[in-house]
Coordinates of C-alpha atoms and ligand atoms in Angstrom, one line a residue:
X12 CA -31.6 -18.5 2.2
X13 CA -32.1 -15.5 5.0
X14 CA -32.7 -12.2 3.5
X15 CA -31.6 -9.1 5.1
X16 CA -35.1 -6.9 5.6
X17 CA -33.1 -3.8 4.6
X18 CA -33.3 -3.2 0.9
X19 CA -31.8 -0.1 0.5
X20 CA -27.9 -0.3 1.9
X21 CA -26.1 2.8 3.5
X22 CA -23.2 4.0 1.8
X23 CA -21.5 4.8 4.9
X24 CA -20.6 3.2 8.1
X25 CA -23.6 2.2 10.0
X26 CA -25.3 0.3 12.8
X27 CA -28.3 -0.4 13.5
X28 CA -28.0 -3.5 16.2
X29 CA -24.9 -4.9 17.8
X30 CA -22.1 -7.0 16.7
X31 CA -22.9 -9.8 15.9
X32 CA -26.7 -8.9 15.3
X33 CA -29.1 -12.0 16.0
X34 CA -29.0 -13.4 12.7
X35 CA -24.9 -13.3 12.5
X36 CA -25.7 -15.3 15.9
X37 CA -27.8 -17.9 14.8
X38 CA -25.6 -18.3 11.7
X39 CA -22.4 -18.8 14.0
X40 CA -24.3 -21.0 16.2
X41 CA -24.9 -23.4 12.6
X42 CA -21.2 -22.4 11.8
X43 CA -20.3 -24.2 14.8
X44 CA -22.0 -27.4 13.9
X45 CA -20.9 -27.6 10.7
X46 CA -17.4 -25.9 10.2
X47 CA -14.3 -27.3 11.5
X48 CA -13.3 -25.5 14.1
X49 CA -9.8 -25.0 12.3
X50 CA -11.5 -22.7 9.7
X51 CA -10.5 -19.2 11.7
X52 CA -13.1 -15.8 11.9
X53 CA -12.0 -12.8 12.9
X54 CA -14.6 -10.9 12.7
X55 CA -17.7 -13.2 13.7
X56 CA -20.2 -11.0 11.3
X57 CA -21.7 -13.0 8.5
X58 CA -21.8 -11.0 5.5
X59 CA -24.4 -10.9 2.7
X60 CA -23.2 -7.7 -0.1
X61 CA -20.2 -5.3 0.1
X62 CA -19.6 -2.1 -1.8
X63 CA -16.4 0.2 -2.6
X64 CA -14.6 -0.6 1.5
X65 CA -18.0 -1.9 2.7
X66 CA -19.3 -4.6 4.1
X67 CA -22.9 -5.2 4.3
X68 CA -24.1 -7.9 7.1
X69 CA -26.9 -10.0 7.6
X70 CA -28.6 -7.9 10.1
X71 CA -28.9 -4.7 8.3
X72 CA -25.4 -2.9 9.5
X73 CA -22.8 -1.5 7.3
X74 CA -19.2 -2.0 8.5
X75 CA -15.9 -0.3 7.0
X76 CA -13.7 -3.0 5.1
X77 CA -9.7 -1.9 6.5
X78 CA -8.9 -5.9 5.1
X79 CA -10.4 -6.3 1.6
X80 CA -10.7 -10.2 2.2
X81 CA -6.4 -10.2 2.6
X82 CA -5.8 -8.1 0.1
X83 CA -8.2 -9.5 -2.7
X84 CA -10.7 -7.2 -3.4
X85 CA -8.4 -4.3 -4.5
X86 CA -10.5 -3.1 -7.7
X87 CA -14.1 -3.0 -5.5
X88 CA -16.3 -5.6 -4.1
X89 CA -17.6 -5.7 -6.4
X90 CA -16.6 -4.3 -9.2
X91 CA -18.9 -3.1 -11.7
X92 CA -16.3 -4.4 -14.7
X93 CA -15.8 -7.5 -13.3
X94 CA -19.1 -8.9 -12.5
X95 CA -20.4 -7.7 -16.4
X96 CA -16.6 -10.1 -17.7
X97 CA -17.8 -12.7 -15.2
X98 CA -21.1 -13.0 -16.5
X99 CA -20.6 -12.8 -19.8
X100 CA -18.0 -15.7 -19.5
X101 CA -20.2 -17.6 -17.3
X102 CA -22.9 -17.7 -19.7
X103 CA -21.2 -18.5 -22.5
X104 CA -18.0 -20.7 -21.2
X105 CA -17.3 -22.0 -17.9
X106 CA -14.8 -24.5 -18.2
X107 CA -12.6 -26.9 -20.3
X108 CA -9.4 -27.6 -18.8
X109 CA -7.0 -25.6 -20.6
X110 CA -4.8 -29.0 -20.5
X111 CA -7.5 -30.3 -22.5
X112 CA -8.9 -27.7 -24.8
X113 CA -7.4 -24.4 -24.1
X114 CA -9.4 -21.0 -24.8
X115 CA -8.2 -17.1 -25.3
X116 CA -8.8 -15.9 -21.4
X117 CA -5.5 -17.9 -20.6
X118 CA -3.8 -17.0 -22.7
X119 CA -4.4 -13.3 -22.4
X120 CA -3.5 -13.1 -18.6
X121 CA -0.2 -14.3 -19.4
X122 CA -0.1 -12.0 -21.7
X123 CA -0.8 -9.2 -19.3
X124 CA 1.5 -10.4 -17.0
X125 CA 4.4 -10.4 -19.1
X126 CA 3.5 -6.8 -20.1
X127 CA 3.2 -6.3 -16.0
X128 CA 6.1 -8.0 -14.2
X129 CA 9.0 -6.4 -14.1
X130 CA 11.4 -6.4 -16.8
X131 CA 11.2 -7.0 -20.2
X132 CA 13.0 -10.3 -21.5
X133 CA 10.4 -12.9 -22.8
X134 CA 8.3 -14.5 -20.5
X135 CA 6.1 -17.1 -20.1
X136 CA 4.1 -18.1 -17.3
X137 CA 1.8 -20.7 -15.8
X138 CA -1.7 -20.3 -14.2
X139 CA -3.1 -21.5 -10.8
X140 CA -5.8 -21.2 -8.7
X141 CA -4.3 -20.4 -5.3
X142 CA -1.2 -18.4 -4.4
X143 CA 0.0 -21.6 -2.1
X144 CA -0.3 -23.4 -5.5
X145 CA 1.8 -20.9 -7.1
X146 CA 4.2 -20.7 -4.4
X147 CA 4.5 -24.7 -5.0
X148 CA 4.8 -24.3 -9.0
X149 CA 7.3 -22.0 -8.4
X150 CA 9.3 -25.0 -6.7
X151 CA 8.5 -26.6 -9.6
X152 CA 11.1 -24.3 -11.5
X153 CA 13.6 -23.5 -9.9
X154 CA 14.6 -27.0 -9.3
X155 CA 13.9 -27.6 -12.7
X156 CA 15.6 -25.3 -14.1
X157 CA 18.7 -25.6 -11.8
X158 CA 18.7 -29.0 -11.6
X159 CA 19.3 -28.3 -7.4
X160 CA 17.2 -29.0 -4.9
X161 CA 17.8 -26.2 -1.3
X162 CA 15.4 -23.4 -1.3
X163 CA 15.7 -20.6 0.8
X164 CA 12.8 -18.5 2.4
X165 CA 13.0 -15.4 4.8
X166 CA 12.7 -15.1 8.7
X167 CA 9.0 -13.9 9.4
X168 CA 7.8 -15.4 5.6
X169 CA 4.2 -16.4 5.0
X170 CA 4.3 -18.0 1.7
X171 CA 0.9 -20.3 2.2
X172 CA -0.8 -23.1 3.6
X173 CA 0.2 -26.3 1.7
X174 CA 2.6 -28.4 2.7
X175 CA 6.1 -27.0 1.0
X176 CA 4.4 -24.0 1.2
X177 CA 3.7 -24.7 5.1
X178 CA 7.6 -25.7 5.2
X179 CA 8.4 -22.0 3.7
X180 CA 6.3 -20.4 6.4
X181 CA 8.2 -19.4 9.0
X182 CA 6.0 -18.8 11.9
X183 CA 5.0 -22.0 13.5
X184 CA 1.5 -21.1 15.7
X185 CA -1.1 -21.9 14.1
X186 CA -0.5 -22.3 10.8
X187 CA 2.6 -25.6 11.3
X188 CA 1.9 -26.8 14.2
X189 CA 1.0 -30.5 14.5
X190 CA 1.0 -30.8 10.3
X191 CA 4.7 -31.6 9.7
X192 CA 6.9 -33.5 8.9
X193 CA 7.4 -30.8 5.7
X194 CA 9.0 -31.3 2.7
X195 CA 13.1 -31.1 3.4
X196 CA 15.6 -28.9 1.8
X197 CA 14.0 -25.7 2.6
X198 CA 15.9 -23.3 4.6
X199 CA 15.1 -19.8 6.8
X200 CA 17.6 -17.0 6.8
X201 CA 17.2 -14.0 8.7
X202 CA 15.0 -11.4 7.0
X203 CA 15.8 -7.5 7.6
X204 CA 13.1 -5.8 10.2
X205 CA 14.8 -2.3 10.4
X206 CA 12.5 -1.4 14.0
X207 CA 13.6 -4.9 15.3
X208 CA 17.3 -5.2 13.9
X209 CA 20.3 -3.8 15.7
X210 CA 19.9 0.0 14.8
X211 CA 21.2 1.4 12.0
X212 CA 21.8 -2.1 10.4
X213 CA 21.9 -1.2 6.6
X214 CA 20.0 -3.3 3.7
X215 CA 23.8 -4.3 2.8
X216 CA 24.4 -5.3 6.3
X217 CA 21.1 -7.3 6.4
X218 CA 22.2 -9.3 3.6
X219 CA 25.6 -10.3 4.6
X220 CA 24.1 -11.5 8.0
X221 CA 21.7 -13.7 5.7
X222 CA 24.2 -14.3 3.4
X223 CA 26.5 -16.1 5.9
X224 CA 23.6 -18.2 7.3
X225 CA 22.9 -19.5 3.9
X226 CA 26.3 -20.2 2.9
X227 CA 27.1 -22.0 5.9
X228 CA 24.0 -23.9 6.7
X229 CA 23.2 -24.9 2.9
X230 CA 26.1 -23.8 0.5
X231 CA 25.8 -21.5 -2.3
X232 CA 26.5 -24.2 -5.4
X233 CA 22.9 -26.2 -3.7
X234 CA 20.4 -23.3 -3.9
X235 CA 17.5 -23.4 -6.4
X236 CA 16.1 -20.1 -5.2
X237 CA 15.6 -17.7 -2.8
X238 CA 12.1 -17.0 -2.7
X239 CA 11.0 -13.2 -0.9
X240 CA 7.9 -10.8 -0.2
X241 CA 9.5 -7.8 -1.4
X242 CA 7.2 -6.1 1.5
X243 CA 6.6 -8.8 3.8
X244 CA 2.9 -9.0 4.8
X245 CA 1.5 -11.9 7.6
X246 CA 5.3 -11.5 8.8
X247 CA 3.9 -8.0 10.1
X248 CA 3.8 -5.4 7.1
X249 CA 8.0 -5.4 7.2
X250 CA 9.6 -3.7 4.7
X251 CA 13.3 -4.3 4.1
X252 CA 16.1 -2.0 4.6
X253 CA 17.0 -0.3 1.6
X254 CA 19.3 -2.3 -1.0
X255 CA 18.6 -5.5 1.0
X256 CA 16.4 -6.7 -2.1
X257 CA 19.0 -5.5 -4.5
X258 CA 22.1 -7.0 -2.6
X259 CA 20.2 -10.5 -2.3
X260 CA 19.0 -10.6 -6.1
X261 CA 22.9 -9.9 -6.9
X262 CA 23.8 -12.7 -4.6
X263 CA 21.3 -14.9 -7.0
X264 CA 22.8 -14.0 -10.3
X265 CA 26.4 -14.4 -8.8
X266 CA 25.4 -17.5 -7.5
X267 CA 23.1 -19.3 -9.8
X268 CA 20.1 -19.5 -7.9
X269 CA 16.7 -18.3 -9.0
X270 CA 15.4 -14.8 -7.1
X271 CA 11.3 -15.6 -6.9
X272 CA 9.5 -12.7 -5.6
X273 CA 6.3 -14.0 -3.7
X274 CA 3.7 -10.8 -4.9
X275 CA 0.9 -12.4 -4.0
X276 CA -0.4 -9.7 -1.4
X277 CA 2.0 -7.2 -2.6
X278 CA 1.3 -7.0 -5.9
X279 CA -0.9 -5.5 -8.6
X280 CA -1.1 -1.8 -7.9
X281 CA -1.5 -2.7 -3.5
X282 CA 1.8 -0.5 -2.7
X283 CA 1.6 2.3 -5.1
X284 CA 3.0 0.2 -8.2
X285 CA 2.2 -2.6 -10.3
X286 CA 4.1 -5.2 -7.9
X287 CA 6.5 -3.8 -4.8
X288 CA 9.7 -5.8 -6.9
X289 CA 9.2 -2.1 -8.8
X290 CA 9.7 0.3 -6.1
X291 CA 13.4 -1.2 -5.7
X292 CA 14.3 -1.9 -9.4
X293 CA 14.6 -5.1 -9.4
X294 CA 14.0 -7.7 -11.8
X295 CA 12.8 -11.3 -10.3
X296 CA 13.7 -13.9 -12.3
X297 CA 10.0 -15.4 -11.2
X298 CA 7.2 -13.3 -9.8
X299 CA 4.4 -15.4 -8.0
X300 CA 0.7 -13.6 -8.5
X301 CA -2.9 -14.2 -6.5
X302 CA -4.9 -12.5 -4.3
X303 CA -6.0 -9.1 -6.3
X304 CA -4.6 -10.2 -9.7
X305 CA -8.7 -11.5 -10.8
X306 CA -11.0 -8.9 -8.7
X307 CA -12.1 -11.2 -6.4
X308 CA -12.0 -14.7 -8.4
X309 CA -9.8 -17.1 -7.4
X310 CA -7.0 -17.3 -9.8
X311 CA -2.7 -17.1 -9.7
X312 CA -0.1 -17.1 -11.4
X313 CA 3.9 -17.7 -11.8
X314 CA 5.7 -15.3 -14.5
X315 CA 9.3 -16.1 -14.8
X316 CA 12.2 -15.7 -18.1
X317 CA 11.3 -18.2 -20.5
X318 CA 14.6 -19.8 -20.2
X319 CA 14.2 -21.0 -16.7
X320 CA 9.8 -21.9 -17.2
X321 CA 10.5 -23.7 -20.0
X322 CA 12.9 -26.1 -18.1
X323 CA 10.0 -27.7 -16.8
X324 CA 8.4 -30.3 -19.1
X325 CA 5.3 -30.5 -21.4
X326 CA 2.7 -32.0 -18.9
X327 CA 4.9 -30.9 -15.8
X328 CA 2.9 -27.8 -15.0
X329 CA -1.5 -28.2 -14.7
X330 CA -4.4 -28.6 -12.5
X331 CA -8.1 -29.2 -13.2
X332 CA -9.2 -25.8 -12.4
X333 CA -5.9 -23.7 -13.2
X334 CA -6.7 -20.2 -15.4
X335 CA -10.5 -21.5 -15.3
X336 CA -12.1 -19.2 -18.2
X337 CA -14.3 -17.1 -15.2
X338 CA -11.3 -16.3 -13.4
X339 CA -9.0 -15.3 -16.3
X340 CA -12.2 -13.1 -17.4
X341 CA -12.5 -11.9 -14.4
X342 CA -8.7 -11.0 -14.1
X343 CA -9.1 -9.1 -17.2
X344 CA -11.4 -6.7 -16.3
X345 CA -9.7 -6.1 -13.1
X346 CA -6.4 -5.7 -15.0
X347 CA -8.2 -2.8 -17.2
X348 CA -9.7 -1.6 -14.3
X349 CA -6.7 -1.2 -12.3
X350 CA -5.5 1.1 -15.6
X351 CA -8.2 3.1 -16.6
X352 CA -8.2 4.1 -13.0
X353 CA -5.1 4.3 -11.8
X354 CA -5.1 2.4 -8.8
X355 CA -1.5 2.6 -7.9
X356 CA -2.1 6.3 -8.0
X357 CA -4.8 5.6 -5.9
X358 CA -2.9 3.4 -3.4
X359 CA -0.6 6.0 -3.1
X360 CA -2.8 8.4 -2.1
X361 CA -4.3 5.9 0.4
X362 CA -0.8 5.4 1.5
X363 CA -0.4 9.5 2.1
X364 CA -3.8 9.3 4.2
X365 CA -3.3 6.2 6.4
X366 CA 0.8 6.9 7.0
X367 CA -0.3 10.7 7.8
X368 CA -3.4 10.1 10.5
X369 CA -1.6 7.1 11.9
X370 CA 2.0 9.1 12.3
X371 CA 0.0 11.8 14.6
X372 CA -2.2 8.7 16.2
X373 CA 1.7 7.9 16.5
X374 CA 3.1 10.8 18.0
X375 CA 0.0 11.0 21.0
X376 CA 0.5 7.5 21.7
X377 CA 3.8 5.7 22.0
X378 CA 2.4 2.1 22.3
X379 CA 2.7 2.6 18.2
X380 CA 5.6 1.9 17.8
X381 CA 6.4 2.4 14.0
X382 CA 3.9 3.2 11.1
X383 CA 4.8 1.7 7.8
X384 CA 4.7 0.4 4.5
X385 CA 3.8 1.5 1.3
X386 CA 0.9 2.6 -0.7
X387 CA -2.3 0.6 0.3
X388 CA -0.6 -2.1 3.0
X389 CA 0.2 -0.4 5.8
X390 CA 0.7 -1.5 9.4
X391 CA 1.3 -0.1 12.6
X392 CA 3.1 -2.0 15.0
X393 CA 2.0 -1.8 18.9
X394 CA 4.2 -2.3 21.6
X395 CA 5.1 -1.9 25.3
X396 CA 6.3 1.6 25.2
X397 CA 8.7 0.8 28.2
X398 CA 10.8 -1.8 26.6
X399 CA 9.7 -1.6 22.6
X400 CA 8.3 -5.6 23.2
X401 CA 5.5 -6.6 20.7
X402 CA 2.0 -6.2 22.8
X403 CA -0.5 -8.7 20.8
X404 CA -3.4 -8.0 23.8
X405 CA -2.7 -4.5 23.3
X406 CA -3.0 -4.7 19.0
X407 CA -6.2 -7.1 19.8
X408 CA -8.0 -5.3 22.1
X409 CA -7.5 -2.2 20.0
X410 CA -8.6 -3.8 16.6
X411 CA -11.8 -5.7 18.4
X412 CA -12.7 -1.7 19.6
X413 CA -12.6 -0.6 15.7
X414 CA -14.5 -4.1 15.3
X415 CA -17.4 -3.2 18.0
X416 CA -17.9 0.3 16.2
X417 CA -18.2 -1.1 12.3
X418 CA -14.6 -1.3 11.3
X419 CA -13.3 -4.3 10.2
X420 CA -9.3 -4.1 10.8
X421 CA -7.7 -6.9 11.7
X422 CA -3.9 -8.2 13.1
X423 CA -1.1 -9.9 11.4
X424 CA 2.4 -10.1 12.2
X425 CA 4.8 -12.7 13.5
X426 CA 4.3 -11.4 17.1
X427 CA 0.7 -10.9 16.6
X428 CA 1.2 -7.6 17.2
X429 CA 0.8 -5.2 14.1
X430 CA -2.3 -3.5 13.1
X431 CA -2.9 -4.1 9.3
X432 CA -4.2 -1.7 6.7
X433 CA -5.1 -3.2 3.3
X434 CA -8.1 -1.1 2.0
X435 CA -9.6 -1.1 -1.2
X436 CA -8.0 0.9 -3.6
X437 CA -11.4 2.6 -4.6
X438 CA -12.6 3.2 -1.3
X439 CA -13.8 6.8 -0.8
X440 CA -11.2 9.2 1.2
X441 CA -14.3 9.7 3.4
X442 CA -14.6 6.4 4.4
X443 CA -10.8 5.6 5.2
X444 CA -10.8 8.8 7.4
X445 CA -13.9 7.5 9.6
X446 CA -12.5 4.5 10.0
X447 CA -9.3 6.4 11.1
X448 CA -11.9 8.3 13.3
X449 CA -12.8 5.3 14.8
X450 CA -9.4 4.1 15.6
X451 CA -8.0 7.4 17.2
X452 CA -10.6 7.2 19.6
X453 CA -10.2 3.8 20.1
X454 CA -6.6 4.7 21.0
X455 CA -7.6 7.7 23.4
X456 CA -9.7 5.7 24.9
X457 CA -7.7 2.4 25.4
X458 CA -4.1 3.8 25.5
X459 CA -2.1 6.0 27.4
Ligands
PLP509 C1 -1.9 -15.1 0.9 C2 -0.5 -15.4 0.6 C3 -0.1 -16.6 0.1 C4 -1.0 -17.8 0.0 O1 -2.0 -17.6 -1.0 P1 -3.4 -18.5 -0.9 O2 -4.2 -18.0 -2.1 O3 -4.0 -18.2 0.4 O4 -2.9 -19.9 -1.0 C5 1.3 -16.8 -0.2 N1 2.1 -15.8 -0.1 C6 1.8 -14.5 0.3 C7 2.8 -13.5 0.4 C8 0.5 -14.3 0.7 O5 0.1 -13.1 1.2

């Protein structure tokens, strides 16, 4: 293995060659022998450490983490907690199969998240290793449980790479395109994107418009579910109208269908609560977990009412690797961590800083178009001023100019065109304001 030469890392941003330095390059260079050339990279930086929203690379440069891995590495990178939980589970227990001979880590992360989900009627839950396995479990339910078959997924919806989870994704390029045919029965209905909709267009109006897709195209007495982001995130950081989330989830209960919120990016602590479900008061009748719930291990989760769970059959639900006793260890820590420090304090906080500096960046420039969000995932959607059109080159060029100068941010978005702020919810105030450095000038220099 290559060592860096540096030993002792900066705690700030830093450069000390260009990006990529030469042995990133070399390293690409094998990359590209060896890695399909489906496997994406953003930032084409190989790196070897990370601390609290940094990256350390292989050349000795220290880079500013705006993405935490999509949202992963919300507790640190790592964090002190979770690497002692992970060793001491390593060393002593790495695996069994919980189908075969189950251990107490399991069975204390669902016991976490039916303390953490919203609502409190008994719960039981299942555990994964990916969100796209969740998203699939979650399937599993709600046709189990309702004994119909049509699920429903939002315009703009990223729910996952798989292939139902692929048939739930609703942007095409590149994640569908040339894998299908996907599983049937799965339906789109327009989401609610306030700076796109017709203006004005309330939460309640939002939901009739989707309501009367779904009605016609599928017919209420077929749906299993209707599975949401409660703040949409590869679909471009979109967060619903007010009382869209609350009208739908009615339409559920009138209707007999399951209401699964998809938290795998928007939960545990990322927008200033435990999961986003919280900030409108409702209560899912399945919550789908990943990305932060275990520190940086890969681990998931589906958390649902007993009632409809347990319609799915002893031996229905499993997996090799599913709650593997590192990863619920790991999840653990993070959980406490996430507590004892009050990330979604934290987030908020973040939220105050980014939605402030990028509100003025805002105000100078009107290629951002809006600035939203909540908490810790925020984005800021660039346009063509003239005609309010998504501008993708413009949101690239501008995140590959924080990119060149040590800041990894990166674009998501159905357009391409939003520029997305997921930091780490212990990264120093100090940090997230050079980064913020970085962009304004990047904006003064590349905007009008
Ligand atoms: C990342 C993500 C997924 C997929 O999770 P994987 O662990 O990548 O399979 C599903 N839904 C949402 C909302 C996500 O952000």
């Amino acid at each position: 293995m290559t060592m860096s030469t540096t030993s002792v890392r900066a705690l700030q941003r830093e450069l000390v060659t260009e990006l990529p330095g030469p042995r990133s390059r070399s390293m690409l260079e094998r990359r590209g022998a060896t890695v399909a050339r489906g496997v994406g990279c953003a930032v084409p930086t190989f790196i070897e450490a990370a601390g609290a929203g940094l990256l350390h690379d292989v050349d000795g440069n220290t880079l500013i983490d705006l993405g935490s891995g999509l949202g992963v590495t919300s507790v640190g990178n790592p964090a002190p907690e979770v690497v002692t939980a992970v060793r001491e589970q390593v060393a002593s227990l790495t695996h069994t199969c919980f189908l075969a001979t189950p251990y107490e880590g399991y069975v204390a992360v669902c016991e976490e998240l039916a303390r953490l989900t919203p609502g409190d009627h008994p719960k039981r839950s299942v555990l994964l290793s990916t969100g796209a396995e969740a998203v699939e479990n979650a399937v599993k339910v709600a046709r189990a449980a309702t004994g119909r078959t049509a699920i429903v997924a939002l315009d703009h919806a990223y729910h996952g790479r798989t292939n139902l989870a692929l048939a739930l994704t609703a942007k095409n390029a590149p994640y569908k395109q040339h894998f299908g045919p996907f599983v049937p029965d799965i339906h789109h209905i327009p989401a609610s994107y306030p700076y796109r909709d017709p203006k004005g267009m309330t939460g309640k109006e939002a939901v009739s418009r989707a309501v009367e897709t779904l009605e016609r195209q599928v017919g209420a007495e077929n749906v299993a579910a209707v599975v949401v982001e409660p703040l949409q995130g590869e679909g471009g950081i979109v967060v619903p109208a007010p009382g869209f989330l609350t009208e739908l989830a009615d339409w559920c209960r009138r209707n007999g269908a399951l209401f699964v919120a998809d938290e795998i990016q928007s939960g545990f602590c990322r927008t200033g609560a435990w999961f986003a479900s919280d900030h409108e008061g409702i209560t899912p009748d399945l919550v789908i977990t990943a990305k932060a719930l275990a520190g940086g291990l890969p681990l998931a989760g589906v958390t649902g009412r007993a009632e409809f769970m347990d319609a799915v059959q002893p031996g229905g639900f499993g997996g090799t690797f599913g709650g593997n006793p590192v990863a619920c260890a790991a999840a653990l820590a993070a959980i406490r961590s996430m507590r004892e420090q009050d990330l979604r304090a934290k987030a908020r906080q973040i939220g105050t800083t980014l939605t402030t500096r990028l509100t003025a960046i805002a105000a100078a420039h009107p290629e951002v178009g809006e600035v939203r969000g909540r908490g810790a995932m925020i984005g800021a959607e660039i346009v063509h001023p003239d005609t309010g059109r998504p501008d993708a080159h413009g949101a690239d060029r501008l995140a590959r100019a924080c990119q060149a100068e040590g800041v990894v941010l990166l674009t998501v978005g159905t357009y391409g065109n939003v520029l997305r702020f997921l930091p780490s919810l212990v990264m120093p105030e100090t940090l997230l304001n050079d980064a913020l450095d970085v962009l304004e000038e990047s904006c003064d220099r590349l905007l009008g």
